[in-house]
XYZ file of N, CA and C in Angstrom:
693
model
N 18.926 -15.033 25.593
C 17.505 -14.698 25.806
C 17.041 -13.764 24.706
N 15.862 -14.002 24.166
C 15.327 -13.208 23.059
C 14.341 -12.193 23.611
N 14.592 -10.909 23.349
C 13.643 -9.878 23.753
C 13.001 -9.305 22.518
N 11.704 -9.064 22.595
C 10.951 -8.620 21.430
C 10.069 -7.459 21.817
N 10.163 -6.372 21.041
C 9.316 -5.211 21.261
C 8.475 -4.994 20.016
N 7.181 -5.286 20.114
C 6.284 -5.151 18.973
C 5.506 -3.853 19.117
N 5.664 -2.969 18.154
C 4.963 -1.697 18.194
C 3.523 -1.880 17.757
N 3.293 -2.630 16.667
C 1.931 -2.893 16.197
C 1.455 -4.201 16.792
N 0.160 -4.318 17.150
C -0.333 -5.565 17.733
C -0.215 -6.716 16.759
N 0.267 -7.871 17.217
C 0.422 -9.020 16.315
C -0.929 -9.581 15.906
N -0.993 -10.204 14.757
C -2.211 -10.873 14.301
C -1.816 -12.021 13.406
N -2.750 -12.872 13.102
C -2.475 -14.028 12.245
C -2.509 -13.581 10.802
N -1.434 -13.778 10.100
C -1.346 -13.387 8.697
C -1.377 -14.629 7.827
N -2.292 -14.725 6.884
C -2.342 -15.915 6.031
C -1.113 -16.047 5.162
N -0.783 -17.271 4.802
C 0.394 -17.524 3.987
C 0.137 -17.113 2.541
N 1.048 -16.330 1.974
C 0.968 -15.947 0.573
C 1.905 -16.872 -0.197
N 1.407 -18.035 -0.573
C 2.293 -19.039 -1.152
C 2.447 -18.885 -2.649
N 1.430 -18.358 -3.323
C 1.515 -18.260 -4.778
C 0.542 -17.207 -5.265
N 0.878 -16.595 -6.383
C -0.030 -15.624 -6.979
C -1.197 -16.377 -7.610
N -2.441 -15.987 -7.324
C -3.581 -16.725 -7.849
C -3.721 -16.550 -9.348
N -4.415 -17.502 -9.966
C -4.697 -17.370 -11.389
C -5.788 -16.334 -11.579
N -6.023 -15.927 -12.825
C -6.994 -14.867 -13.066
C -8.409 -15.289 -12.685
N -8.682 -16.578 -12.615
C -10.027 -17.034 -12.289
C -10.248 -17.106 -10.789
N -9.225 -16.903 -9.987
C -9.358 -17.007 -8.539
C -9.508 -15.648 -7.866
N -9.396 -14.561 -8.612
C -9.432 -13.240 -8.008
C -10.818 -12.906 -7.483
N -10.858 -12.281 -6.320
C -12.078 -11.717 -5.779
C -11.911 -10.203 -5.730
N -12.941 -9.497 -6.177
C -12.927 -8.037 -6.157
C -13.479 -7.596 -4.810
N -12.688 -6.881 -4.031
C -13.080 -6.511 -2.675
C -13.024 -4.999 -2.540
N -13.999 -4.448 -1.855
C -14.127 -3.005 -1.745
C -14.106 -2.582 -0.284
N -13.488 -1.438 -0.026
C -13.403 -0.893 1.328
C -13.868 0.548 1.270
N -14.926 0.859 2.003
C -15.417 2.232 1.999
C -15.684 2.684 3.425
N -15.239 3.884 3.759
C -15.479 4.441 5.084
C -16.113 5.807 4.952
N -16.860 6.194 5.968
C -17.350 7.569 6.007
C -16.153 8.498 6.118
N -16.290 9.683 5.604
C -15.196 10.644 5.603
C -14.745 10.925 7.029
N -13.500 10.622 7.343
C -13.010 10.808 8.707
C -12.340 12.148 8.913
N -12.151 12.904 7.865
C -11.508 14.203 8.012
C -11.958 15.137 6.918
N -11.816 16.406 7.133
C -12.258 17.389 6.152
C -11.097 17.757 5.248
N -11.295 17.608 3.968
C -10.260 17.969 3.017
C -10.282 19.470 2.783
N -9.141 20.107 2.848
C -9.056 21.545 2.677
C -8.692 21.869 1.234
N -9.548 22.592 0.556
C -9.373 22.858 -0.863
C -9.346 24.352 -1.134
N -8.680 24.702 -2.203
C -8.735 26.060 -2.718
C -9.604 26.044 -3.972
N -10.685 26.822 -3.978
C -11.682 26.758 -5.040
C -11.629 28.008 -5.891
N -11.734 27.826 -7.207
C -11.776 28.947 -8.141
C -13.039 28.829 -8.981
N -13.543 29.987 -9.456
C -14.710 30.011 -10.323
C -14.370 30.771 -11.595
N -15.124 30.516 -12.653
C -14.992 31.258 -13.906
C -16.141 32.253 -14.006
N -15.815 33.512 -14.278
C -16.829 34.540 -14.499
C -16.865 34.869 -15.982
N -18.046 34.801 -16.567
C -18.210 35.089 -17.993
C -18.506 36.578 -18.178
N -17.684 37.242 -18.974
C -17.814 38.673 -19.197
C -18.663 38.948 -20.440
N -19.071 40.219 -20.599
C -19.956 40.592 -21.702
C -19.326 40.372 -23.067
N -17.994 40.468 -23.164
C -17.339 40.276 -24.458
C -17.034 38.801 -24.724
N -17.708 37.915 -23.986
C -17.566 36.452 -24.125
C -16.228 35.911 -23.642
N -15.435 36.749 -23.006
C -14.203 36.256 -22.397
C -14.508 35.771 -20.979
N -13.515 35.133 -20.355
C -13.711 34.613 -19.002
C -12.656 35.175 -18.075
N -12.973 35.186 -16.793
C -12.046 35.684 -15.783
C -12.069 34.714 -14.608
N -10.885 34.324 -14.126
C -10.798 33.427 -12.980
C -11.008 34.235 -11.710
N -11.948 33.778 -10.877
C -12.252 34.472 -9.628
C -11.941 33.537 -8.475
N -11.063 33.978 -7.577
C -10.704 33.165 -6.420
C -11.799 33.266 -5.361
N -12.140 32.161 -4.751
C -13.106 32.162 -3.664
C -12.471 32.779 -2.429
N -13.283 33.223 -1.470
C -12.735 33.738 -0.214
C -11.829 32.705 0.433
N -10.848 33.143 1.164
C -9.816 32.258 1.700
C -10.299 31.515 2.946
N -11.540 31.007 2.894
C -12.042 30.209 4.010
C -11.580 28.769 3.896
N -11.218 28.354 2.664
C -10.725 26.999 2.445
C -9.248 27.056 2.103
N -8.468 26.179 2.728
C -7.035 26.168 2.525
C -6.654 25.122 1.489
N -5.478 25.277 0.931
C -4.992 24.299 -0.028
C -4.688 22.982 0.668
N -4.798 21.906 -0.117
C -4.515 20.586 0.426
C -3.046 20.481 0.803
N -2.779 19.967 1.994
C -1.406 19.792 2.448
C -0.935 18.387 2.094
N 0.196 18.299 1.412
C 0.743 17.001 1.048
C 1.320 16.319 2.288
N 0.998 15.033 2.452
C 1.538 14.281 3.564
C 2.957 13.833 3.248
N 3.818 13.930 4.243
C 5.199 13.519 4.062
C 5.346 12.010 4.260
N 6.267 11.367 3.550
C 6.481 9.922 3.736
C 6.853 9.607 5.182
N 6.392 8.452 5.643
C 6.693 7.995 6.994
C 7.854 7.006 6.973
N 8.621 6.982 8.049
C 9.623 5.937 8.252
C 9.858 5.802 9.744
N 9.690 4.577 10.252
C 9.875 4.361 11.686
C 10.175 2.891 11.950
N 10.685 2.620 13.152
C 10.963 1.248 13.581
C 9.660 0.622 14.049
N 9.260 -0.439 13.377
C 8.021 -1.130 13.710
C 8.258 -2.194 14.782
N 9.335 -2.946 14.639
C 9.685 -4.017 15.578
C 11.184 -3.973 15.818
N 11.591 -4.218 17.055
C 13.020 -4.351 17.365
C 13.200 -5.522 18.314
N 14.158 -6.396 18.005
C 14.409 -7.541 18.870
C 15.903 -7.786 18.993
N 16.294 -8.302 20.149
C 17.697 -8.617 20.418
C 17.835 -10.121 20.583
N 18.726 -10.718 19.788
C 18.908 -12.168 19.835
C 19.948 -12.539 20.886
N 20.080 -13.842 21.154
C 20.976 -14.320 22.211
C 22.424 -13.939 21.965
N 22.830 -13.872 20.685
C 24.216 -13.534 20.373
C 24.441 -12.020 20.328
N 23.459 -11.235 20.708
C 23.613 -9.783 20.745
C 23.224 -9.072 19.469
N 22.873 -9.823 18.431
C 22.460 -9.201 17.168
C 21.098 -8.517 17.359
N 21.032 -7.275 16.936
C 19.787 -6.514 17.028
C 19.150 -6.450 15.640
N 17.893 -6.862 15.555
C 17.167 -6.765 14.294
C 16.039 -5.747 14.433
N 15.992 -4.830 13.497
C 14.911 -3.857 13.433
C 14.115 -4.088 12.154
N 12.805 -3.979 12.255
C 11.952 -3.999 11.077
C 11.459 -2.572 10.859
N 11.847 -1.999 9.730
C 11.586 -0.596 9.433
C 10.424 -0.485 8.446
N 9.407 0.284 8.826
C 8.320 0.606 7.898
C 8.651 1.917 7.201
N 8.390 1.965 5.890
C 8.606 3.195 5.131
C 7.526 3.330 4.066
N 7.050 4.556 3.872
C 6.095 4.822 2.791
C 6.728 5.698 1.723
N 8.061 5.733 1.713
C 8.762 6.583 0.756
C 8.986 5.955 -0.601
N 8.604 4.691 -0.770
C 8.720 4.040 -2.076
C 10.124 3.613 -2.442
N 10.995 3.425 -1.432
C 12.385 3.031 -1.690
C 12.453 1.518 -1.882
N 12.356 1.065 -3.140
C 12.351 -0.370 -3.433
C 13.343 -0.661 -4.550
N 14.238 -1.595 -4.293
C 15.129 -2.093 -5.328
C 14.401 -3.213 -6.062
N 14.298 -3.105 -7.386
C 13.500 -4.074 -8.133
C 14.076 -5.490 -8.058
N 15.400 -5.612 -7.882
C 15.995 -6.945 -7.746
C 15.625 -7.551 -6.388
N 15.597 -6.710 -5.338
C 15.147 -7.186 -4.031
C 13.680 -7.592 -4.093
N 12.878 -6.824 -4.833
C 11.462 -7.155 -4.964
C 11.277 -8.471 -5.711
N 12.057 -8.682 -6.755
C 11.970 -9.944 -7.496
C 12.327 -11.121 -6.589
N 13.350 -10.956 -5.739
C 13.735 -12.010 -4.800
C 12.607 -12.307 -3.826
N 11.947 -11.242 -3.340
C 10.832 -11.433 -2.418
C 9.668 -12.148 -3.108
N 9.385 -11.784 -4.351
C 8.329 -12.463 -5.113
C 8.658 -13.943 -5.294
N 9.938 -14.250 -5.526
C 10.360 -15.647 -5.650
C 10.076 -16.413 -4.354
N 10.321 -15.765 -3.219
C 10.154 -16.436 -1.922
C 8.697 -16.796 -1.653
N 7.772 -15.947 -2.095
C 6.357 -16.240 -1.851
C 5.741 -17.059 -2.982
N 6.556 -17.388 -4.008
C 6.081 -18.267 -5.068
C 5.354 -17.583 -6.201
N 5.485 -16.272 -6.324
C 4.835 -15.566 -7.428
C 5.632 -15.756 -8.712
N 4.962 -15.865 -9.852
C 5.688 -15.984 -11.126
C 6.459 -14.707 -11.407
N 7.586 -14.853 -12.058
C 8.426 -13.689 -12.356
C 7.774 -12.781 -13.393
N 7.956 -11.492 -13.209
C 7.472 -10.489 -14.144
C 8.665 -9.701 -14.670
N 8.585 -9.167 -15.882
C 9.722 -8.411 -16.431
C 10.139 -7.275 -15.493
N 11.445 -7.150 -15.262
C 11.935 -6.126 -14.346
C 11.560 -4.721 -14.796
N 11.544 -4.503 -16.110
C 11.191 -3.173 -16.614
C 9.750 -2.823 -16.253
N 8.872 -3.818 -16.278
C 7.480 -3.570 -15.913
C 7.325 -3.401 -14.407
N 8.072 -4.158 -13.625
C 8.063 -3.969 -12.178
C 8.480 -2.546 -11.825
N 9.541 -2.085 -12.470
C 10.043 -0.736 -12.222
C 8.990 0.310 -12.592
N 8.337 0.118 -13.736
C 7.306 1.061 -14.175
C 6.121 1.052 -13.217
N 5.738 -0.141 -12.744
C 4.608 -0.244 -11.818
C 4.890 0.508 -10.523
N 6.110 0.396 -10.021
C 6.471 1.099 -8.787
C 6.475 2.616 -9.004
N 7.066 3.047 -10.098
C 7.169 4.479 -10.357
C 5.806 5.129 -10.570
N 4.857 4.366 -11.118
C 3.540 4.916 -11.406
C 2.522 4.660 -10.304
N 2.970 4.119 -9.181
C 2.077 3.891 -8.053
C 1.845 5.189 -7.287
N 0.670 5.297 -6.714
C 0.338 6.462 -5.894
C 1.086 6.406 -4.570
N 1.252 5.185 -4.045
C 1.952 4.998 -2.776
C 2.582 3.617 -2.756
N 3.796 3.521 -2.237
C 4.489 2.236 -2.064
C 4.963 2.153 -0.622
N 4.501 1.137 0.099
C 4.907 0.926 1.488
C 5.794 -0.306 1.566
N 6.854 -0.218 2.348
C 7.808 -1.329 2.430
C 8.147 -1.659 3.881
N 8.621 -2.883 4.068
C 9.198 -3.320 5.340
C 10.586 -3.856 5.047
N 11.583 -3.331 5.745
C 12.958 -3.812 5.610
C 13.445 -4.347 6.954
N 14.166 -5.453 6.907
C 14.838 -5.975 8.086
C 16.281 -5.453 8.082
N 16.696 -4.861 9.200
C 18.073 -4.391 9.357
C 18.676 -5.090 10.564
N 19.727 -5.859 10.333
C 20.397 -6.607 11.399
C 21.734 -5.951 11.722
N 21.939 -5.692 13.025
C 23.156 -5.026 13.486
C 23.883 -5.935 14.459
N 25.100 -6.322 14.086
C 25.909 -7.183 14.949
C 26.772 -6.339 15.879
N 27.044 -6.813 17.106
C 27.891 -6.059 18.033
C 29.284 -5.823 17.454
N 29.760 -4.594 17.526
C 31.096 -4.272 17.058
C 31.248 -4.197 15.557
N 30.158 -4.159 14.825
C 30.260 -4.091 13.357
C 29.483 -2.886 12.839
N 29.778 -1.733 13.398
C 29.094 -0.519 12.980
C 29.352 -0.228 11.514
N 28.302 0.143 10.812
C 28.437 0.459 9.396
C 28.299 -0.735 8.490
N 28.205 -1.949 9.056
C 28.064 -3.160 8.249
C 26.703 -3.820 8.466
N 25.675 -3.003 8.601
C 24.344 -3.536 8.832
C 23.857 -4.322 7.622
N 23.125 -5.405 7.894
C 22.538 -6.225 6.832
C 21.078 -5.796 6.639
N 20.753 -5.369 5.433
C 19.409 -4.870 5.138
C 18.781 -5.698 4.027
N 17.514 -6.107 4.235
C 16.811 -6.840 3.172
C 15.325 -6.487 3.194
N 14.724 -6.541 2.016
C 13.308 -6.271 1.861
C 12.512 -7.495 2.304
N 11.565 -7.317 3.248
C 10.783 -8.453 3.737
C 9.280 -8.267 3.517
N 8.874 -7.088 3.049
C 7.447 -6.882 2.820
C 7.191 -5.659 1.966
N 6.089 -5.686 1.222
C 5.732 -4.542 0.386
C 4.244 -4.572 0.063
N 3.680 -3.399 -0.137
C 2.332 -3.239 -0.677
C 2.312 -1.892 -1.382
N 1.477 -1.769 -2.402
C 1.405 -0.499 -3.117
C -0.035 -0.204 -3.501
N -0.282 1.058 -3.857
C -1.621 1.467 -4.257
C -1.537 2.375 -5.469
N -2.501 2.224 -6.365
C -2.675 3.160 -7.479
C -3.946 3.959 -7.199
N -4.051 5.152 -7.811
C -5.197 5.996 -7.505
C -5.424 7.027 -8.600
N -6.667 7.546 -8.646
C -6.964 8.684 -9.517
C -6.736 10.001 -8.792
N -6.191 9.944 -7.570
C -5.839 11.097 -6.753
C -7.064 11.877 -6.271
N -8.244 11.295 -6.387
C -9.443 12.036 -5.980
C -10.447 11.144 -5.254
N -10.940 10.110 -5.946
C -12.016 9.305 -5.386
C -11.607 7.866 -5.078
N -10.850 7.244 -5.985
C -10.649 5.795 -5.964
C -9.186 5.414 -5.832
N -8.972 4.263 -5.185
C -7.623 3.698 -5.093
C -7.740 2.181 -5.066
N -6.717 1.515 -5.567
C -6.658 0.053 -5.551
C -5.328 -0.385 -4.957
N -5.389 -1.325 -4.027
C -4.188 -1.851 -3.376
C -3.720 -3.095 -4.138
N -2.417 -3.160 -4.383
C -1.821 -4.254 -5.160
C -0.623 -4.846 -4.415
N -0.268 -6.060 -4.818
C 1.032 -6.671 -4.482
C 1.343 -6.639 -2.989
N 0.414 -7.113 -2.160
C 0.687 -7.233 -0.726
C 1.444 -8.541 -0.507
N 2.673 -8.446 -0.090
C 3.454 -9.669 0.116
C 4.417 -9.492 1.275
N 4.620 -10.596 2.008
C 5.511 -10.630 3.172
C 6.364 -11.883 3.074
N 7.644 -11.738 3.336
C 8.578 -12.870 3.365
C 7.985 -13.981 4.242
N 7.915 -15.231 3.728
C 7.317 -16.329 4.508
C 7.903 -16.494 5.902
N 9.208 -16.224 6.074
C 9.821 -16.390 7.394
C 9.410 -15.294 8.370
N 8.699 -14.255 7.884
C 8.245 -13.163 8.754
C 6.725 -13.108 8.846
N 6.042 -14.074 8.238
C 4.589 -14.080 8.302
C 4.112 -14.530 9.680
N 2.871 -14.180 10.007
C 2.315 -14.542 11.298
C 2.616 -13.544 12.385
N 3.190 -12.376 12.050
C 3.543 -11.356 13.042
C 2.718 -10.077 12.893
N 1.721 -10.099 12.015
C 0.902 -8.918 11.823
C 1.493 -7.891 10.884
N 2.552 -8.252 10.150
C 3.215 -7.289 9.280
C 2.370 -6.951 8.052
N 1.717 -7.954 7.460
C 0.844 -7.694 6.322
C -0.320 -6.800 6.721
N -0.883 -7.033 7.883
C -1.966 -6.211 8.415
C -1.514 -4.764 8.559
N -0.304 -4.580 9.083
C 0.219 -3.228 9.267
C 0.389 -2.518 7.928
N 0.922 -3.217 6.914
C 1.104 -2.615 5.596
C -0.218 -2.103 5.035
N -1.248 -2.968 5.083
C -2.542 -2.594 4.509
C -3.173 -1.452 5.300
N -3.121 -1.531 6.623
C -3.724 -0.485 7.457
C -3.046 0.866 7.237
N -1.736 0.860 7.081
C -1.020 2.121 6.857
C -1.405 2.741 5.522
N -1.557 1.918 4.493
C -1.970 2.438 3.187
C -3.390 2.992 3.267
N -4.294 2.263 3.927
C -5.670 2.740 4.070
C -5.690 4.085 4.787
N -4.947 4.191 5.883
C -4.941 5.438 6.652
C -4.417 6.595 5.807
N -3.351 6.353 5.043
C -2.791 7.415 4.207
C -3.779 7.857 3.129
N -4.493 6.898 2.539
C -5.474 7.233 1.506
C -6.639 8.033 2.090
N -7.109 7.628 3.272
C -8.212 8.351 3.898
C -7.806 9.773 4.279
N -6.547 9.949 4.688
C -6.068 11.293 5.016
C -6.052 12.190 3.786
N -5.979 11.575 2.614
C -6.047 12.338 1.366
C -7.475 12.396 0.824
N -8.442 11.975 1.655
C -9.865 12.022 1.315
C -10.216 11.086 0.158
N -9.468 9.988 0.019
C -9.773 8.955 -0.972
C -10.436 7.807 -0.216
N -11.753 7.672 -0.363
C -12.493 6.750 0.480
C -13.006 5.495 -0.185
N -12.859 5.368 -1.503
C -13.308 4.163 -2.202
C -12.074 3.335 -2.546
N -11.776 2.330 -1.728
C -10.526 1.575 -1.825
C -10.851 0.125 -2.164
N -10.224 -0.394 -3.196
C -10.493 -1.757 -3.647
C -9.195 -2.555 -3.717
N -9.336 -3.869 -3.824
C -8.188 -4.736 -4.054
C -8.680 -6.045 -4.646
N -7.744 -6.872 -5.088
C -8.033 -8.196 -5.627
C -7.367 -9.224 -4.724
N -8.117 -10.278 -4.369
C -7.569 -11.278 -3.450
C -8.024 -12.661 -3.865
N -7.177 -13.661 -3.649
C -7.628 -15.015 -3.922
C -8.446 -15.518 -2.732
N -9.093 -16.643 -2.906
C -10.050 -17.125 -1.911
C -9.399 -17.418 -0.565
N -8.106 -17.715 -0.557
C -7.425 -18.070 0.683
C -7.225 -16.883 1.616
N -7.262 -15.672 1.099
C -6.985 -14.501 1.940
C -8.170 -13.544 2.034
N -9.334 -13.958 1.521
C -10.510 -13.090 1.601
C -10.850 -12.774 3.059
N -10.789 -13.774 3.934
C -11.133 -13.551 5.341
C -10.150 -12.588 6.003
N -8.887 -12.656 5.616
C -7.877 -11.726 6.134
C -8.265 -10.288 5.826
N -8.650 -10.032 4.582
C -9.033 -8.670 4.202
C -10.398 -8.279 4.770
N -11.284 -9.251 4.930
C -12.574 -8.954 5.543
C -12.378 -8.438 6.973
N -11.417 -9.017 7.692
C -11.124 -8.575 9.058
C -10.541 -7.161 9.107
N -10.056 -6.671 7.964
C -9.526 -5.313 7.890
C -10.584 -4.321 7.404
N -11.826 -4.797 7.202
C -12.909 -3.898 6.825
C -13.342 -3.970 5.383
N -12.713 -4.834 4.583
C -13.098 -4.965 3.176
C -14.339 -5.845 3.044
N -15.135 -5.581 2.024
C -16.339 -6.348 1.761
C -16.301 -6.881 0.328
N -16.542 -8.191 0.141
C -16.656 -8.713 -1.230
C -17.956 -8.233 -1.873
N -17.872 -7.694 -3.067
C -19.044 -7.281 -3.843
C -20.050 -6.473 -3.029
N -19.641 -5.341 -2.438
C -20.587 -4.567 -1.629
C -21.747 -4.036 -2.464
N -22.962 -4.148 -1.919
C -24.176 -3.631 -2.563
C -24.320 -4.139 -4.003
N -23.860 -5.379 -4.229
C -24.027 -5.983 -5.545
C -23.046 -5.507 -6.597
N -22.038 -4.709 -6.203
C -21.053 -4.242 -7.179
C -20.196 -5.428 -7.624
N -20.074 -5.620 -8.910
C -19.299 -6.734 -9.452
C -18.157 -6.200 -10.299
N -16.996 -6.819 -10.147
C -15.866 -6.453 -11.010
C -15.933 -7.222 -12.313
N -15.553 -6.585 -13.394
C -15.506 -7.244 -14.701
C -14.094 -7.089 -15.260
N -13.658 -8.082 -16.023
C -12.284 -8.120 -16.483
C -12.225 -8.408 -17.983
N -11.221 -7.841 -18.603
C -10.952 -8.140 -19.996
C -9.527 -8.651 -20.099
N -9.359 -9.812 -20.730
C -8.026 -10.399 -20.893
C -7.731 -10.601 -22.383
N -6.501 -10.375 -22.812
C -6.154 -10.640 -24.204
C -6.276 -12.129 -24.506
N -6.617 -12.470 -25.724
C -6.869 -13.869 -26.115
C -5.619 -14.520 -26.725
N -4.456 -14.194 -26.211
C -3.243 -14.833 -26.729
C -2.415 -15.364 -25.591
């Protein structure tokens, strides 16, 4: 008998079969009213008579911004008929093996990218969220099988804007709301850091998926423009 405990509500996740060509991208924007007050420490410059300056601290009514700690928790746990327990672990700590990521990209049909560039993209991301499957067999403690089944990342200017990239889920795990959870967790983390202008690029097959998460294509007439090398 199969028992399933879903922490996040399931939803229909569109199939990510292939990376779209550059002509298929849609620029999508997500903006929310500020849901929380950002706590800042403010300083002013005072100009003195001798043309020098002095840093003046504002009254301590505003606190410094608190850095959010990475999250890690069990999103789904299920027990199979043979007693094998599978857990799906969500993490925002950015723990990604580039070879595992390349394998996942192969599964969804994305063209291969140089590993050195994949590594650089991950290291320079503002946030990387992952889903790992961990399978535990009865009587085999310490021999858990772990594999990467989902990932999404975001880049940001750390103040106003962020862009979500590379949302992908292993085809055998699609349709369980995992992609939705990845995107929602990234959005929530960005909003907690008072970053409210969030964009992404999507092909036409998944525009409705992102629209259901609150994204709008070309809001208020905003259009994305692109420059590509001619070689």
